[in-house]
PDB file of C-alpha atoms and ligand atoms in Angstrom:
ATOM      1  CA  UNK A  30     109.690  84.909 139.158  1.00  0.00           C
ATOM      2  CA  UNK A  31     107.224  87.530 137.894  1.00  0.00           C
ATOM      3  CA  UNK A  32     104.961  86.426 135.099  1.00  0.00           C
ATOM      4  CA  UNK A  33     103.089  88.374 132.452  1.00  0.00           C
ATOM      5  CA  UNK A  34      99.637  87.315 131.319  1.00  0.00           C
ATOM      6  CA  UNK A  35      98.490  87.867 127.755  1.00  0.00           C
ATOM      7  CA  UNK A  36      94.839  87.194 127.017  1.00  0.00           C
ATOM      8  CA  UNK A  37      94.056  85.197 123.890  1.00  0.00           C
ATOM      9  CA  UNK A  38      91.024  87.408 123.189  1.00  0.00           C
ATOM     10  CA  UNK A  39      93.389  90.390 122.838  1.00  0.00           C
ATOM     11  CA  UNK A  40      95.805  88.605 120.494  1.00  0.00           C
ATOM     12  CA  UNK A  41      95.700  88.407 116.699  1.00  0.00           C
ATOM     13  CA  UNK A  42      93.202  85.703 115.732  1.00  0.00           C
ATOM     14  CA  UNK A  43      92.982  83.969 112.370  1.00  0.00           C
ATOM     15  CA  UNK A  44      90.053  81.576 111.917  1.00  0.00           C
ATOM     16  CA  UNK A  45      88.746  81.719 115.454  1.00  0.00           C
ATOM     17  CA  UNK A  46      86.219  83.611 117.542  1.00  0.00           C
ATOM     18  CA  UNK A  47      86.186  85.144 121.004  1.00  0.00           C
ATOM     19  CA  UNK A  48      83.588  83.494 123.215  1.00  0.00           C
ATOM     20  CA  UNK A  49      82.642  83.537 126.912  1.00  0.00           C
ATOM     21  CA  UNK A  50      80.062  80.759 127.188  1.00  0.00           C
ATOM     22  CA  UNK A  51      82.202  78.317 129.191  1.00  0.00           C
ATOM     23  CA  UNK A  52      82.923  79.526 132.738  1.00  0.00           C
ATOM     24  CA  UNK A  53      86.334  79.611 134.321  1.00  0.00           C
ATOM     25  CA  UNK A  54      88.176  81.786 131.800  1.00  0.00           C
ATOM     26  CA  UNK A  55      90.202  84.838 132.799  1.00  0.00           C
ATOM     27  CA  UNK A  56      89.791  88.240 131.177  1.00  0.00           C
ATOM     28  CA  UNK A  57      86.825  88.779 128.845  1.00  0.00           C
ATOM     29  CA  UNK A  58      86.695  85.302 127.355  1.00  0.00           C
ATOM     30  CA  UNK A  59      88.700  82.824 125.360  1.00  0.00           C
ATOM     31  CA  UNK A  60      89.437  81.979 121.752  1.00  0.00           C
ATOM     32  CA  UNK A  61      87.460  79.171 120.148  1.00  0.00           C
ATOM     33  CA  UNK A  62      89.650  78.072 117.240  1.00  0.00           C
ATOM     34  CA  UNK A  63      87.701  77.199 114.105  1.00  0.00           C
ATOM     35  CA  UNK A  64      87.653  73.446 113.620  1.00  0.00           C
ATOM     36  CA  UNK A  65      90.203  73.508 110.820  1.00  0.00           C
ATOM     37  CA  UNK A  66      93.960  73.018 110.500  1.00  0.00           C
ATOM     38  CA  UNK A  67      95.730  76.353 110.145  1.00  0.00           C
ATOM     39  CA  UNK A  68      93.602  78.401 112.520  1.00  0.00           C
ATOM     40  CA  UNK A  69      95.860  80.366 114.833  1.00  0.00           C
ATOM     41  CA  UNK A  70      96.309  82.827 117.684  1.00  0.00           C
ATOM     42  CA  UNK A  71      99.375  85.076 117.600  1.00  0.00           C
ATOM     43  CA  UNK A  72     100.619  86.850 120.723  1.00  0.00           C
ATOM     44  CA  UNK A  73     103.125  89.681 120.962  1.00  0.00           C
ATOM     45  CA  UNK A  74     105.421  89.023 123.906  1.00  0.00           C
ATOM     46  CA  UNK A  75     107.675  91.831 125.060  1.00  0.00           C
ATOM     47  CA  UNK A  76     110.749  90.347 126.689  1.00  0.00           C
ATOM     48  CA  UNK A  77     113.038  92.486 128.860  1.00  0.00           C
ATOM     49  CA  UNK A  78     116.102  90.503 127.807  1.00  0.00           C
ATOM     50  CA  UNK A  79     116.926  87.674 125.430  1.00  0.00           C
ATOM     51  CA  UNK A  80     116.693  84.197 126.904  1.00  0.00           C
ATOM     52  CA  UNK A  81     114.649  81.073 127.337  1.00  0.00           C
ATOM     53  CA  UNK A  82     111.241  81.781 128.821  1.00  0.00           C
ATOM     54  CA  UNK A  83     108.566  79.473 130.156  1.00  0.00           C
ATOM     55  CA  UNK A  84     105.220  80.032 128.444  1.00  0.00           C
ATOM     56  CA  UNK A  85     102.142  78.484 130.062  1.00  0.00           C
ATOM     57  CA  UNK A  86      99.072  78.034 127.870  1.00  0.00           C
ATOM     58  CA  UNK A  87      95.743  78.021 129.765  1.00  0.00           C
ATOM     59  CA  UNK A  88      93.244  75.960 127.805  1.00  0.00           C
ATOM     60  CA  UNK A  89      90.189  73.726 127.882  1.00  0.00           C
ATOM     61  CA  UNK A  90      89.369  70.779 125.670  1.00  0.00           C
ATOM     62  CA  UNK A  91      85.978  69.210 126.317  1.00  0.00           C
ATOM     63  CA  UNK A  92      86.572  66.355 123.906  1.00  0.00           C
ATOM     64  CA  UNK A  93      88.520  63.134 124.355  1.00  0.00           C
ATOM     65  CA  UNK A  94      90.777  63.911 121.398  1.00  0.00           C
ATOM     66  CA  UNK A  95      94.059  65.837 121.617  1.00  0.00           C
ATOM     67  CA  UNK A  96      94.024  69.288 119.970  1.00  0.00           C
ATOM     68  CA  UNK A  97      97.723  69.846 119.169  1.00  0.00           C
ATOM     69  CA  UNK A  98      99.103  73.265 118.286  1.00  0.00           C
ATOM     70  CA  UNK A  99     102.269  74.068 116.391  1.00  0.00           C
ATOM     71  CA  UNK A 100     103.980  76.850 118.332  1.00  0.00           C
ATOM     72  CA  UNK A 101     106.436  79.035 116.439  1.00  0.00           C
ATOM     73  CA  UNK A 102     108.339  82.069 117.710  1.00  0.00           C
ATOM     74  CA  UNK A 103     109.322  84.873 115.341  1.00  0.00           C
ATOM     75  CA  UNK A 104     108.659  82.686 112.314  1.00  0.00           C
ATOM     76  CA  UNK A 105     111.084  79.989 113.412  1.00  0.00           C
ATOM     77  CA  UNK A 106     110.660  76.239 113.474  1.00  0.00           C
ATOM     78  CA  UNK A 107     107.435  75.087 115.099  1.00  0.00           C
ATOM     79  CA  UNK A 108     107.199  72.851 118.144  1.00  0.00           C
ATOM     80  CA  UNK A 109     104.178  70.568 118.377  1.00  0.00           C
ATOM     81  CA  UNK A 110     102.415  70.799 121.720  1.00  0.00           C
ATOM     82  CA  UNK A 111      99.592  68.483 122.764  1.00  0.00           C
ATOM     83  CA  UNK A 112      96.435  69.826 124.416  1.00  0.00           C
ATOM     84  CA  UNK A 113      94.626  66.732 125.652  1.00  0.00           C
ATOM     85  CA  UNK A 114      91.064  66.534 126.867  1.00  0.00           C
ATOM     86  CA  UNK A 115      90.437  68.307 130.190  1.00  0.00           C
ATOM     87  CA  UNK A 116      87.098  66.565 130.829  1.00  0.00           C
ATOM     88  CA  UNK A 117      84.837  69.537 130.104  1.00  0.00           C
ATOM     89  CA  UNK A 118      84.920  72.873 128.293  1.00  0.00           C
ATOM     90  CA  UNK A 119      84.626  74.520 131.724  1.00  0.00           C
ATOM     91  CA  UNK A 120      87.663  72.675 133.090  1.00  0.00           C
ATOM     92  CA  UNK A 121      90.808  74.670 132.401  1.00  0.00           C
ATOM     93  CA  UNK A 122      94.370  73.384 132.562  1.00  0.00           C
ATOM     94  CA  UNK A 123      97.854  74.672 131.799  1.00  0.00           C
ATOM     95  CA  UNK A 124     100.483  73.340 129.461  1.00  0.00           C
ATOM     96  CA  UNK A 125     104.067  74.604 129.573  1.00  0.00           C
ATOM     97  CA  UNK A 126     106.629  75.163 126.877  1.00  0.00           C
ATOM     98  CA  UNK A 127     110.051  76.799 127.026  1.00  0.00           C
ATOM     99  CA  UNK A 128     110.789  79.126 124.125  1.00  0.00           C
ATOM    100  CA  UNK A 129     113.733  81.341 123.175  1.00  0.00           C
ATOM    101  CA  UNK A 130     112.824  85.028 123.057  1.00  0.00           C
ATOM    102  CA  UNK A 131     114.785  88.012 121.821  1.00  0.00           C
ATOM    103  CA  UNK A 132     114.842  91.266 123.757  1.00  0.00           C
ATOM    104  CA  UNK A 133     111.852  93.387 122.749  1.00  0.00           C
ATOM    105  CA  UNK A 134     108.798  92.317 120.778  1.00  0.00           C
ATOM    106  CA  UNK A 135     108.378  88.641 119.856  1.00  0.00           C
ATOM    107  CA  UNK A 136     105.603  86.982 117.868  1.00  0.00           C
ATOM    108  CA  UNK A 137     104.415  83.660 119.235  1.00  0.00           C
ATOM    109  CA  UNK A 138     101.982  81.935 116.908  1.00  0.00           C
ATOM    110  CA  UNK A 139     100.024  78.855 118.024  1.00  0.00           C
ATOM    111  CA  UNK A 140      98.504  77.111 114.995  1.00  0.00           C
ATOM    112  CA  UNK A 141      96.084  74.193 114.994  1.00  0.00           C
ATOM    113  CA  UNK A 142      97.618  71.224 113.231  1.00  0.00           C
ATOM    114  CA  UNK A 143      94.563  69.002 112.888  1.00  0.00           C
ATOM    115  CA  UNK A 144      91.135  69.440 111.310  1.00  0.00           C
ATOM    116  CA  UNK A 145      89.640  69.632 114.819  1.00  0.00           C
ATOM    117  CA  UNK A 146      91.295  73.023 115.331  1.00  0.00           C
ATOM    118  CA  UNK A 147      92.838  74.036 118.637  1.00  0.00           C
ATOM    119  CA  UNK A 148      91.635  73.796 122.204  1.00  0.00           C
ATOM    120  CA  UNK A 149      89.748  76.757 123.654  1.00  0.00           C
ATOM    121  CA  UNK A 150      92.598  79.087 124.611  1.00  0.00           C
ATOM    122  CA  UNK A 151      92.252  81.458 127.568  1.00  0.00           C
ATOM    123  CA  UNK A 152      95.661  83.087 127.885  1.00  0.00           C
ATOM    124  CA  UNK A 153      99.385  82.592 128.011  1.00  0.00           C
ATOM    125  CA  UNK A 154     101.601  83.416 130.990  1.00  0.00           C
ATOM    126  CA  UNK A 155     105.256  84.153 130.351  1.00  0.00           C
ATOM    127  CA  UNK A 156     107.776  83.847 133.150  1.00  0.00           C
ATOM    128  CA  UNK A 157     110.932  85.918 133.196  1.00  0.00           C
ATOM    129  CA  UNK A 158     113.895  83.588 133.629  1.00  0.00           C
ATOM    130  CA  UNK A 159     115.307  83.644 137.136  1.00  0.00           C
ATOM    131  CA  UNK A 160     118.775  84.642 136.014  1.00  0.00           C
ATOM    132  CA  UNK A 161     117.534  87.856 134.391  1.00  0.00           C
ATOM    133  CA  UNK A 162     115.568  89.116 137.359  1.00  0.00           C
ATOM    134  CA  UNK A 163     116.881  92.271 138.951  1.00  0.00           C
ATOM    135  CA  UNK A 164     118.492  91.707 142.339  1.00  0.00           C
ATOM    136  CA  UNK A 165     116.246  92.289 145.319  1.00  0.00           C
ATOM    137  CA  UNK A 166     117.412  94.699 148.008  1.00  0.00           C
TER     138      UNK A 166
HETATM  139  C1  GCU B 222      81.833  73.139 121.268  1.00  0.00           C
HETATM  140  C2  GCU B 222      82.213  74.096 122.376  1.00  0.00           C
HETATM  141  C3  GCU B 222      83.226  75.123 121.878  1.00  0.00           C
HETATM  142  C4  GCU B 222      84.410  74.390 121.276  1.00  0.00           C
HETATM  143  C5  GCU B 222      83.935  73.487 120.161  1.00  0.00           C
HETATM  144  C6  GCU B 222      85.055  72.683 119.513  1.00  0.00           C
HETATM  145  O1  GCU B 222      81.101  73.823 120.280  1.00  0.00           O
HETATM  146  O2  GCU B 222      81.062  74.762 122.873  1.00  0.00           O
HETATM  147  O3  GCU B 222      83.635  75.966 122.935  1.00  0.00           O
HETATM  148  O4  GCU B 222      85.371  75.299 120.772  1.00  0.00           O
HETATM  149  O5  GCU B 222      82.986  72.562 120.673  1.00  0.00           O
HETATM  150  O6  GCU B 222      84.930  71.470 119.421  1.00  0.00           O
HETATM  151  O7  GCU B 222      86.060  73.250 119.106  1.00  0.00           O
END
């Protein structure tokens, strides 16, 4: 299934900064969430059709403490997602979540829920559900 990458550094950032001092990121850098609850990154995801989509978050967490994010789509109920330690700030991992999207523009907001803030966030990758892919010739 084709996937679309959206860079965190191009998203809307509240209480966070774009940095590039830890290698291994894609694009121009990553978002370093401020170490505060409520800091967030909000992506606009354009979905070809309504449905459940897999969203993969590429992140690093160089601490031993989970950096959970509350993920909400289009202002709906948030889902808590854990972003555990990856061993180093230069070690990047992916965490998956399935979210319902409407056709067209969707807002996906990932908000830090602890005073530690979020993990360093590189990008999200959204996969079009298999059953909405156009048939191949
Ligand atoms: C360090 C690290 C940052 C990270 C921060 C944090 O300062 O260099 O990239 O975001 O810790 O704990 O959030």
